[in-house]
């Protein structure tokens, strides 16, 4: 990892947006490598409270990244990321956004907390061009929950669209 990136990821009080972006890039770097020069343990230890102050979209990215490096054993974080901080939208917000939706199976999936594989099947078979805001929120919720989402063809399945 570049020293400028490491520095930016360690200075939240100097430039908070740069701190957030540098941390996201550092997490992506750690998650994409087989061997890890920097496991971000010290960043988590020093700044996990700062990550909770980030807007919901970026906070969910950060917290889910740290959750993955903790769960995969790349490093052990203490305390581990709080599951509630890994969501872009709360359960209540998602279910409210789906009210009156014709996506009955998606509404049921959220309420039943379906398996990662079933959630992945739903995503793989969704009409991604015509997703409503509520449906996009629901799929993001399914992916961000502790169980996650496991599409059968994870290497080729479409990415979740950004929130609008």
Coordinates of C-alpha atoms in Angstrom, one line a residue:
X1 CA 0.0 0.0 0.0
X2 CA 1.3 3.5 -0.9
X3 CA 2.6 5.5 2.1
X4 CA 0.4 8.5 1.1
X5 CA -2.7 6.2 1.2
X6 CA -1.7 4.9 4.6
X7 CA -1.1 8.4 5.9
X8 CA -4.5 9.6 4.6
X9 CA -6.2 6.6 6.2
X10 CA -4.7 7.6 9.5
X11 CA -5.5 11.3 9.6
X12 CA -9.3 11.7 10.0
X13 CA -8.9 15.2 11.5
X14 CA -6.9 16.5 8.6
X15 CA -9.2 15.7 5.7
X16 CA -12.2 13.5 6.6
X17 CA -13.3 12.7 3.1
X18 CA -9.7 11.7 2.1
X19 CA -9.5 9.6 5.3
X20 CA -12.7 7.7 4.3
X21 CA -11.7 7.2 0.7
X22 CA -8.2 6.1 1.6
X23 CA -9.6 3.6 4.1
X24 CA -12.0 2.2 1.4
X25 CA -9.1 1.8 -1.0
X26 CA -7.0 0.2 1.7
X27 CA -9.8 -2.3 2.5
X28 CA -10.2 -3.1 -1.2
X29 CA -6.5 -3.7 -1.5
X30 CA -6.5 -6.0 1.5
X31 CA -9.5 -8.0 0.3
X32 CA -8.0 -8.5 -3.2
X33 CA -4.6 -9.9 -2.1
X34 CA -3.6 -13.4 -1.0
X35 CA -0.9 -12.0 1.3
X36 CA -1.5 -9.0 3.4
X37 CA 1.3 -6.4 4.2
X38 CA -1.2 -4.4 6.3
X39 CA -4.2 -6.0 7.8
X40 CA -5.7 -2.6 8.9
X41 CA -5.9 -3.8 12.6
X42 CA -4.4 -0.6 13.9
X43 CA -6.7 1.5 11.7
X44 CA -9.7 -0.3 13.1
X45 CA -8.4 -0.1 16.7
X46 CA -7.8 3.7 16.5
X47 CA -10.6 4.8 14.2
X48 CA -13.6 2.5 14.4
X49 CA -15.6 5.2 16.1
X50 CA -14.8 7.6 13.3
X51 CA -16.1 5.1 10.7
X52 CA -19.5 5.2 12.5
X53 CA -19.7 9.0 11.7
X54 CA -19.5 8.5 7.9
X55 CA -22.7 8.9 5.8
X56 CA -24.7 5.7 5.5
X57 CA -23.5 4.5 2.1
X58 CA -19.8 4.9 2.8
X59 CA -20.2 3.7 6.4
X60 CA -21.8 0.4 5.2
X61 CA -18.9 -0.1 2.7
X62 CA -16.4 0.5 5.4
X63 CA -18.1 -1.7 8.1
X64 CA -18.8 -4.5 5.6
X65 CA -15.2 -4.4 4.5
X66 CA -13.9 -4.6 8.0
X67 CA -16.4 -7.3 8.8
X68 CA -15.1 -9.4 5.9
X69 CA -11.5 -9.1 6.9
X70 CA -12.5 -10.1 10.5
X71 CA -14.6 -13.1 9.4
X72 CA -12.1 -14.4 6.9
X73 CA -9.4 -14.3 9.5
X74 CA -7.2 -11.7 7.7
X75 CA -7.2 -10.0 11.1
X76 CA -9.2 -10.1 14.3
X77 CA -10.9 -6.9 15.2
X78 CA -11.8 -6.0 18.8
X79 CA -14.6 -5.0 19.0
X80 CA -15.8 -6.5 15.7
X81 CA -18.0 -4.3 13.5
X82 CA -21.5 -3.8 14.8
X83 CA -24.0 -5.5 12.5
X84 CA -26.3 -2.5 12.6
X85 CA -23.6 -0.3 11.3
X86 CA -23.2 -2.5 8.2
X87 CA -26.6 -1.5 6.8
X88 CA -27.1 1.4 4.4
X89 CA -30.9 1.3 5.4
X90 CA -32.6 -0.1 8.4
X91 CA -35.1 -3.0 8.2
X92 CA -37.9 -0.5 8.9
X93 CA -36.8 1.8 6.1
X94 CA -36.6 -1.1 3.7
X95 CA -39.9 -2.6 4.5
X96 CA -41.5 0.8 4.4
X97 CA -40.0 1.4 0.9
X98 CA -41.5 -1.9 -0.2
X99 CA -45.0 -1.2 1.0
X100 CA -47.5 -1.5 -1.8
X101 CA -44.8 -3.1 -4.0
X102 CA -45.6 -5.9 -6.4
X103 CA -42.4 -7.6 -5.3
X104 CA -44.1 -10.0 -2.9
X105 CA -41.3 -12.5 -3.1
X106 CA -38.7 -9.8 -2.2
X107 CA -40.9 -8.6 0.7
X108 CA -41.2 -12.2 2.0
X109 CA -37.5 -12.7 1.6
X110 CA -36.7 -9.7 3.8
X111 CA -39.2 -10.8 6.5
X112 CA -38.1 -14.4 6.4
X113 CA -34.3 -13.6 6.4
X114 CA -33.8 -16.1 3.6
X115 CA -30.5 -18.0 3.1
X116 CA -27.7 -16.3 1.2
X117 CA -28.1 -18.7 -1.7
X118 CA -31.9 -18.0 -2.0
X119 CA -31.1 -14.2 -1.8
X120 CA -28.5 -14.7 -4.5
X121 CA -31.0 -16.5 -6.7
X122 CA -33.5 -13.7 -6.3
X123 CA -30.8 -11.2 -7.3
X124 CA -29.6 -13.2 -10.3
X125 CA -33.2 -13.5 -11.6
X126 CA -34.2 -9.9 -10.9
X127 CA -35.0 -7.5 -13.7
X128 CA -32.2 -5.1 -12.8
X129 CA -33.2 -2.5 -15.4
X130 CA -36.6 -2.0 -13.8
X131 CA -35.7 -2.1 -10.1
X132 CA -37.6 0.4 -8.0
X133 CA -35.9 2.3 -5.2
X134 CA -37.5 0.0 -2.7
X135 CA -36.3 -3.1 -4.5
X136 CA -32.8 -1.7 -4.8
X137 CA -32.8 -1.0 -1.0
X138 CA -34.1 -4.5 -0.3
X139 CA -31.3 -6.2 -2.4
X140 CA -28.7 -4.0 -0.7
X141 CA -30.2 -5.0 2.7
X142 CA -30.0 -8.7 1.8
X143 CA -26.3 -8.3 0.8
X144 CA -25.4 -6.2 3.9
X145 CA -26.9 -8.4 6.5
X146 CA -24.7 -10.8 8.4
X147 CA -25.8 -13.8 6.2
X148 CA -25.0 -11.8 3.1
X149 CA -26.1 -12.8 -0.4
X150 CA -24.5 -15.6 -2.4
X151 CA -25.5 -15.6 -6.1
X152 CA -24.8 -18.9 -7.9
X153 CA -22.5 -17.1 -10.4
X154 CA -20.9 -14.6 -8.2
X155 CA -18.1 -13.9 -10.7
X156 CA -20.4 -12.8 -13.4
X157 CA -23.6 -11.5 -11.6
X158 CA -24.4 -7.8 -11.9
X159 CA -23.2 -5.5 -9.1
X160 CA -25.8 -3.9 -6.9
X161 CA -26.6 -0.5 -8.2
X162 CA -25.6 2.6 -6.2
X163 CA -28.3 4.2 -4.1
X164 CA -30.0 7.2 -5.7

